[in-house]
């Protein structure tokens, strides 16, 4: 039924386009308005069915591009379908068409950036985004370019771009999170903790952001605060193993609470996949320190205070 509807709308579009030369100026404007409205409706319908019928959607996008070359959305959406299929050549062709048809920088150029970066062409990805941003700045495009610069090791340039993006969209959690990563890697733990906290408050409440915040707090020796955050992570993802390991290290090394250290190391071992002789050895040590068991003859050093 959806494809039949496409055919009906396409026929109407062709009729509207064909009659344009036969109308006076007022009628031309009305015809253009109707054509634009029909294309808008068709774009929405094609997008809705693209998941179940990508070929049908692609056919509609091709027709729209032929009828009205200024509608970059048709090429952009077609490019996304080809990207999902892994057809990089066709995806690049459609996205370049959308880019040339003045797609906003956070659309076609950003998608091309993802495409080129995935293919190992980070320099090309940077070039296309820089070119698009020269025609207008947007926070999503700036974030994408900053990420590419970050991936290329151009940290200072990445920070400047993130800061520019923040001025345009101060509540964007991705900006705060990515800046937090850069600050953490350069040992600026106070600032990284602040950025990770802002990312979480702004909506990035996933495990990676919460764990990154906890690790910054550990580096700052704010162990009680770190424990609170790690417990929040446990509530968010009860199957995650790493929080138990890090809590065990805090309890053992920094608080001397061997019972809680043992409990968390055991929790880690019950959830982590594979063989973990280091944590098993730590567990035996804290058991002995807590008076629960005699350590093995070979013994083993306790945790050395490096959370992961």
GROMACS .gro file of C-alpha atoms in nm:
model
  308
    1UNK     CA    1   0.000   0.000   0.000
    2UNK     CA    2   0.282   0.240   0.079
    3UNK     CA    3   0.444   0.184  -0.263
    4UNK     CA    4   0.111   0.240  -0.436
    5UNK     CA    5   0.081   0.567  -0.246
    6UNK     CA    6   0.431   0.660  -0.363
    7UNK     CA    7   0.325   0.601  -0.726
    8UNK     CA    8   0.016   0.820  -0.685
    9UNK     CA    9   0.216   1.104  -0.529
   10UNK     CA   10   0.491   1.075  -0.790
   11UNK     CA   11   0.230   1.100  -1.067
   12UNK     CA   12   0.092   1.413  -0.902
   13UNK     CA   13   0.441   1.560  -0.873
   14UNK     CA   14   0.509   1.496  -1.241
   15UNK     CA   15   0.184   1.664  -1.336
   16UNK     CA   16   0.263   1.966  -1.123
   17UNK     CA   17   0.612   1.995  -1.267
   18UNK     CA   18   0.489   1.951  -1.626
   19UNK     CA   19   0.226   2.222  -1.599
   20UNK     CA   20   0.458   2.488  -1.459
   21UNK     CA   21   0.542   2.637  -1.799
   22UNK     CA   22   0.171   2.680  -1.882
   23UNK     CA   23   0.088   2.906  -1.586
   24UNK     CA   24   0.126   3.274  -1.516
   25UNK     CA   25   0.344   3.399  -1.229
   26UNK     CA   26   0.083   3.362  -0.952
   27UNK     CA   27  -0.003   3.012  -1.066
   28UNK     CA   28   0.366   2.927  -1.086
   29UNK     CA   29   0.407   3.019  -0.719
   30UNK     CA   30   0.106   2.810  -0.621
   31UNK     CA   31   0.236   2.517  -0.825
   32UNK     CA   32   0.579   2.544  -0.662
   33UNK     CA   33   0.416   2.555  -0.319
   34UNK     CA   34   0.213   2.242  -0.394
   35UNK     CA   35   0.518   2.067  -0.533
   36UNK     CA   36   0.720   2.146  -0.220
   37UNK     CA   37   0.438   2.025   0.005
   38UNK     CA   38   0.403   1.700  -0.189
   39UNK     CA   39   0.778   1.641  -0.175
   40UNK     CA   40   0.774   1.705   0.201
   41UNK     CA   41   0.500   1.445   0.243
   42UNK     CA   42   0.679   1.199   0.020
   43UNK     CA   43   1.009   1.242   0.208
   44UNK     CA   44   0.836   1.162   0.537
   45UNK     CA   45   0.662   0.855   0.391
   46UNK     CA   46   0.982   0.726   0.232
   47UNK     CA   47   1.174   0.772   0.556
   48UNK     CA   48   0.907   0.581   0.749
   49UNK     CA   49   0.926   0.274   0.523
   50UNK     CA   50   1.301   0.281   0.455
   51UNK     CA   51   1.375   0.021   0.725
   52UNK     CA   52   1.134  -0.239   0.583
   53UNK     CA   53   1.152  -0.142   0.217
   54UNK     CA   54   1.480   0.038   0.144
   55UNK     CA   55   1.458  -0.025  -0.232
   56UNK     CA   56   1.118   0.141  -0.251
   57UNK     CA   57   1.247   0.437  -0.051
   58UNK     CA   58   1.555   0.467  -0.274
   59UNK     CA   59   1.333   0.477  -0.583
   60UNK     CA   60   1.131   0.762  -0.437
   61UNK     CA   61   1.446   0.954  -0.336
   62UNK     CA   62   1.580   0.925  -0.691
   63UNK     CA   63   1.256   1.062  -0.833
   64UNK     CA   64   1.253   1.355  -0.591
   65UNK     CA   65   1.614   1.440  -0.678
   66UNK     CA   66   1.522   1.444  -1.047
   67UNK     CA   67   1.213   1.660  -0.992
   68UNK     CA   68   1.374   1.916  -0.763
   69UNK     CA   69   1.756   1.912  -0.752
   70UNK     CA   70   1.756   2.163  -0.467
   71UNK     CA   71   1.607   1.906  -0.227
   72UNK     CA   72   1.928   1.773  -0.076
   73UNK     CA   73   1.727   1.561   0.170
   74UNK     CA   74   1.661   1.298  -0.096
   75UNK     CA   75   2.031   1.239  -0.163
   76UNK     CA   76   2.113   1.261   0.207
   77UNK     CA   77   1.857   0.997   0.308
   78UNK     CA   78   1.961   0.773   0.020
   79UNK     CA   79   2.321   0.806   0.132
   80UNK     CA   80   2.228   0.696   0.484
   81UNK     CA   81   2.058   0.385   0.346
   82UNK     CA   82   2.372   0.294   0.151
   83UNK     CA   83   2.587   0.359   0.459
   84UNK     CA   84   2.377   0.114   0.661
   85UNK     CA   85   2.425  -0.142   0.383
   86UNK     CA   86   2.800  -0.090   0.386
   87UNK     CA   87   2.800   0.032   0.025
   88UNK     CA   88   3.054   0.311   0.070
   89UNK     CA   89   3.084   0.402  -0.298
   90UNK     CA   90   2.712   0.468  -0.346
   91UNK     CA   91   2.686   0.632  -0.003
   92UNK     CA   92   2.968   0.872  -0.091
   93UNK     CA   93   2.806   0.958  -0.426
   94UNK     CA   94   2.469   1.043  -0.269
   95UNK     CA   95   2.617   1.233   0.023
   96UNK     CA   96   2.843   1.437  -0.205
   97UNK     CA   97   2.535   1.527  -0.411
   98UNK     CA   98   2.359   1.641  -0.094
   99UNK     CA   99   2.667   1.838   0.010
  100UNK     CA  100   2.687   2.011  -0.327
  101UNK     CA  101   2.316   2.093  -0.300
  102UNK     CA  102   2.389   2.299   0.013
  103UNK     CA  103   2.297   2.049   0.281
  104UNK     CA  104   2.361   2.193   0.632
  105UNK     CA  105   2.707   2.111   0.769
  106UNK     CA  106   2.566   1.884   1.039
  107UNK     CA  107   2.397   1.663   0.778
  108UNK     CA  108   2.577   1.552   0.459
  109UNK     CA  109   2.924   1.678   0.554
  110UNK     CA  110   2.903   1.514   0.897
  111UNK     CA  111   2.786   1.188   0.742
  112UNK     CA  112   3.071   1.204   0.491
  113UNK     CA  113   3.306   1.261   0.784
  114UNK     CA  114   3.182   0.942   0.949
  115UNK     CA  115   3.212   0.754   0.621
  116UNK     CA  116   3.569   0.869   0.550
  117UNK     CA  117   3.684   0.825   0.910
  118UNK     CA  118   3.554   0.465   0.914
  119UNK     CA  119   3.752   0.404   0.595
  120UNK     CA  120   4.071   0.535   0.756
  121UNK     CA  121   4.057   0.863   0.563
  122UNK     CA  122   4.048   1.099   0.862
  123UNK     CA  123   4.227   1.378   0.673
  124UNK     CA  124   3.961   1.371   0.401
  125UNK     CA  125   3.688   1.367   0.666
  126UNK     CA  126   3.838   1.677   0.828
  127UNK     CA  127   3.864   1.857   0.495
  128UNK     CA  128   3.499   1.806   0.401
  129UNK     CA  129   3.375   1.924   0.741
  130UNK     CA  130   3.602   2.228   0.744
  131UNK     CA  131   3.475   2.319   0.399
  132UNK     CA  132   3.111   2.287   0.510
  133UNK     CA  133   3.167   2.488   0.828
  134UNK     CA  134   3.313   2.775   0.627
  135UNK     CA  135   2.954   2.840   0.511
  136UNK     CA  136   2.802   2.845   0.860
  137UNK     CA  137   2.876   2.712   1.208
  138UNK     CA  138   2.660   2.457   1.391
  139UNK     CA  139   2.725   2.276   1.718
  140UNK     CA  140   2.676   1.919   1.583
  141UNK     CA  141   2.916   1.977   1.294
  142UNK     CA  142   3.172   2.141   1.524
  143UNK     CA  143   3.150   1.843   1.761
  144UNK     CA  144   3.207   1.602   1.472
  145UNK     CA  145   3.506   1.800   1.347
  146UNK     CA  146   3.646   1.823   1.701
  147UNK     CA  147   3.616   1.447   1.738
  148UNK     CA  148   3.803   1.394   1.412
  149UNK     CA  149   4.078   1.633   1.524
  150UNK     CA  150   4.090   1.449   1.856
  151UNK     CA  151   4.126   1.117   1.671
  152UNK     CA  152   4.408   1.264   1.465
  153UNK     CA  153   4.595   1.370   1.781
  154UNK     CA  154   4.531   1.743   1.727
  155UNK     CA  155   4.424   1.798   2.087
  156UNK     CA  156   4.455   2.178   2.103
  157UNK     CA  157   4.248   2.224   1.789
  158UNK     CA  158   3.988   1.979   1.918
  159UNK     CA  159   3.954   2.168   2.248
  160UNK     CA  160   3.900   2.499   2.065
  161UNK     CA  161   3.629   2.343   1.848
  162UNK     CA  162   3.454   2.189   2.148
  163UNK     CA  163   3.460   2.527   2.322
  164UNK     CA  164   3.311   2.693   2.015
  165UNK     CA  165   3.041   2.426   2.005
  166UNK     CA  166   2.973   2.480   2.375
  167UNK     CA  167   2.910   2.849   2.312
  168UNK     CA  168   2.639   2.749   2.065
  169UNK     CA  169   2.494   2.460   2.268
  170UNK     CA  170   2.606   2.477   2.632
  171UNK     CA  171   2.378   2.192   2.748
  172UNK     CA  172   2.509   1.937   2.498
  173UNK     CA  173   2.635   1.637   2.702
  174UNK     CA  174   2.865   1.508   2.426
  175UNK     CA  175   3.071   1.827   2.441
  176UNK     CA  176   3.124   1.791   2.816
  177UNK     CA  177   3.201   1.419   2.792
  178UNK     CA  178   3.455   1.450   2.509
  179UNK     CA  179   3.624   1.745   2.678
  180UNK     CA  180   3.637   1.536   2.995
  181UNK     CA  181   3.823   1.262   2.809
  182UNK     CA  182   4.080   1.507   2.675
  183UNK     CA  183   4.131   1.663   3.018
  184UNK     CA  184   4.163   1.323   3.185
  185UNK     CA  185   4.428   1.210   2.937
  186UNK     CA  186   4.633   1.522   3.011
  187UNK     CA  187   4.610   1.470   3.388
  188UNK     CA  188   4.369   1.758   3.455
  189UNK     CA  189   4.148   1.549   3.683
  190UNK     CA  190   3.967   1.833   3.861
  191UNK     CA  191   3.851   1.972   3.528
  192UNK     CA  192   3.775   1.630   3.383
  193UNK     CA  193   3.560   1.541   3.686
  194UNK     CA  194   3.367   1.866   3.640
  195UNK     CA  195   3.309   1.793   3.271
  196UNK     CA  196   3.196   1.435   3.330
  197UNK     CA  197   2.957   1.552   3.601
  198UNK     CA  198   2.813   1.814   3.364
  199UNK     CA  199   2.772   1.548   3.093
  200UNK     CA  200   2.576   1.327   3.334
  201UNK     CA  201   2.356   1.614   3.454
  202UNK     CA  202   2.292   1.714   3.090
  203UNK     CA  203   2.161   1.367   3.008
  204UNK     CA  204   2.453   1.134   2.935
  205UNK     CA  205   2.368   0.894   3.217
  206UNK     CA  206   2.526   0.586   3.063
  207UNK     CA  207   2.790   0.362   3.214
  208UNK     CA  208   3.090   0.507   3.032
  209UNK     CA  209   3.024   0.862   3.154
  210UNK     CA  210   2.956   0.755   3.512
  211UNK     CA  211   3.264   0.533   3.523
  212UNK     CA  212   3.480   0.812   3.377
  213UNK     CA  213   3.351   1.047   3.647
  214UNK     CA  214   3.435   0.792   3.917
  215UNK     CA  215   3.788   0.742   3.783
  216UNK     CA  216   3.849   1.117   3.787
  217UNK     CA  217   3.737   1.127   4.150
  218UNK     CA  218   3.972   0.839   4.234
  219UNK     CA  219   4.261   1.029   4.076
  220UNK     CA  220   4.166   1.325   4.297
  221UNK     CA  221   4.166   1.093   4.602
  222UNK     CA  222   3.798   1.167   4.661
  223UNK     CA  223   3.735   0.804   4.745
  224UNK     CA  224   3.405   0.835   4.929
  225UNK     CA  225   3.257   1.035   4.641
  226UNK     CA  226   3.394   0.780   4.396
  227UNK     CA  227   3.224   0.497   4.586
  228UNK     CA  228   2.891   0.678   4.567
  229UNK     CA  229   2.929   0.716   4.191
  230UNK     CA  230   3.038   0.353   4.141
  231UNK     CA  231   2.736   0.233   4.337
  232UNK     CA  232   2.518   0.441   4.105
  233UNK     CA  233   2.684   0.263   3.814
  234UNK     CA  234   2.603  -0.073   3.973
  235UNK     CA  235   2.239   0.028   3.995
  236UNK     CA  236   2.240   0.139   3.632
  237UNK     CA  237   2.409  -0.179   3.507
  238UNK     CA  238   2.403  -0.462   3.763
  239UNK     CA  239   2.584  -0.693   3.520
  240UNK     CA  240   2.890  -0.467   3.492
  241UNK     CA  241   3.202  -0.616   3.654
  242UNK     CA  242   3.454  -0.330   3.659
  243UNK     CA  243   3.276  -0.119   3.926
  244UNK     CA  244   3.314  -0.407   4.172
  245UNK     CA  245   3.685  -0.426   4.104
  246UNK     CA  246   3.736  -0.053   4.151
  247UNK     CA  247   3.527  -0.047   4.469
  248UNK     CA  248   3.727  -0.340   4.601
  249UNK     CA  249   4.053  -0.150   4.542
  250UNK     CA  250   3.918   0.158   4.720
  251UNK     CA  251   3.798  -0.040   5.019
  252UNK     CA  252   4.123  -0.239   5.047
  253UNK     CA  253   4.393   0.015   4.967
  254UNK     CA  254   4.245   0.342   5.087
  255UNK     CA  255   4.003   0.247   5.365
  256UNK     CA  256   4.146  -0.081   5.496
  257UNK     CA  257   3.793  -0.223   5.488
  258UNK     CA  258   3.884  -0.581   5.397
  259UNK     CA  259   3.535  -0.727   5.436
  260UNK     CA  260   3.389  -0.489   5.179
  261UNK     CA  261   3.697  -0.535   4.961
  262UNK     CA  262   3.643  -0.911   4.964
  263UNK     CA  263   3.273  -0.869   4.886
  264UNK     CA  264   3.345  -0.649   4.585
  265UNK     CA  265   3.631  -0.859   4.450
  266UNK     CA  266   3.403  -1.162   4.475
  267UNK     CA  267   3.133  -0.966   4.294
  268UNK     CA  268   3.380  -0.886   4.019
  269UNK     CA  269   3.486  -1.251   3.981
  270UNK     CA  270   3.123  -1.364   3.962
  271UNK     CA  271   3.047  -1.125   3.676
  272UNK     CA  272   3.373  -1.092   3.481
  273UNK     CA  273   3.436  -1.326   3.193
  274UNK     CA  274   3.756  -1.525   3.166
  275UNK     CA  275   4.032  -1.601   3.415
  276UNK     CA  276   4.148  -1.326   3.654
  277UNK     CA  277   4.432  -1.456   3.871
  278UNK     CA  278   4.524  -1.108   3.996
  279UNK     CA  279   4.180  -1.042   4.146
  280UNK     CA  280   4.164  -1.397   4.279
  281UNK     CA  281   4.495  -1.336   4.458
  282UNK     CA  282   4.371  -1.004   4.596
  283UNK     CA  283   4.060  -1.179   4.725
  284UNK     CA  284   4.268  -1.433   4.914
  285UNK     CA  285   4.479  -1.156   5.067
  286UNK     CA  286   4.183  -0.951   5.192
  287UNK     CA  287   4.017  -1.266   5.324
  288UNK     CA  288   4.324  -1.329   5.532
  289UNK     CA  289   4.342  -0.969   5.648
  290UNK     CA  290   3.977  -0.982   5.746
  291UNK     CA  291   4.043  -1.302   5.943
  292UNK     CA  292   3.822  -1.513   5.718
  293UNK     CA  293   4.081  -1.746   5.576
  294UNK     CA  294   4.449  -1.842   5.567
  295UNK     CA  295   4.626  -1.722   5.254
  296UNK     CA  296   4.764  -1.973   5.005
  297UNK     CA  297   5.123  -2.091   5.057
  298UNK     CA  298   5.238  -1.902   4.747
  299UNK     CA  299   5.061  -1.591   4.869
  300UNK     CA  300   5.005  -1.286   4.658
  301UNK     CA  301   5.030  -0.914   4.685
  302UNK     CA  302   4.713  -0.717   4.742
  303UNK     CA  303   4.586  -0.459   4.498
  304UNK     CA  304   4.832  -0.179   4.423
  305UNK     CA  305   4.582   0.104   4.414
  306UNK     CA  306   4.535   0.146   4.041
  307UNK     CA  307   4.167   0.161   3.954
  308UNK     CA  308   4.070   0.077   3.598
   0.00000   0.00000   0.00000
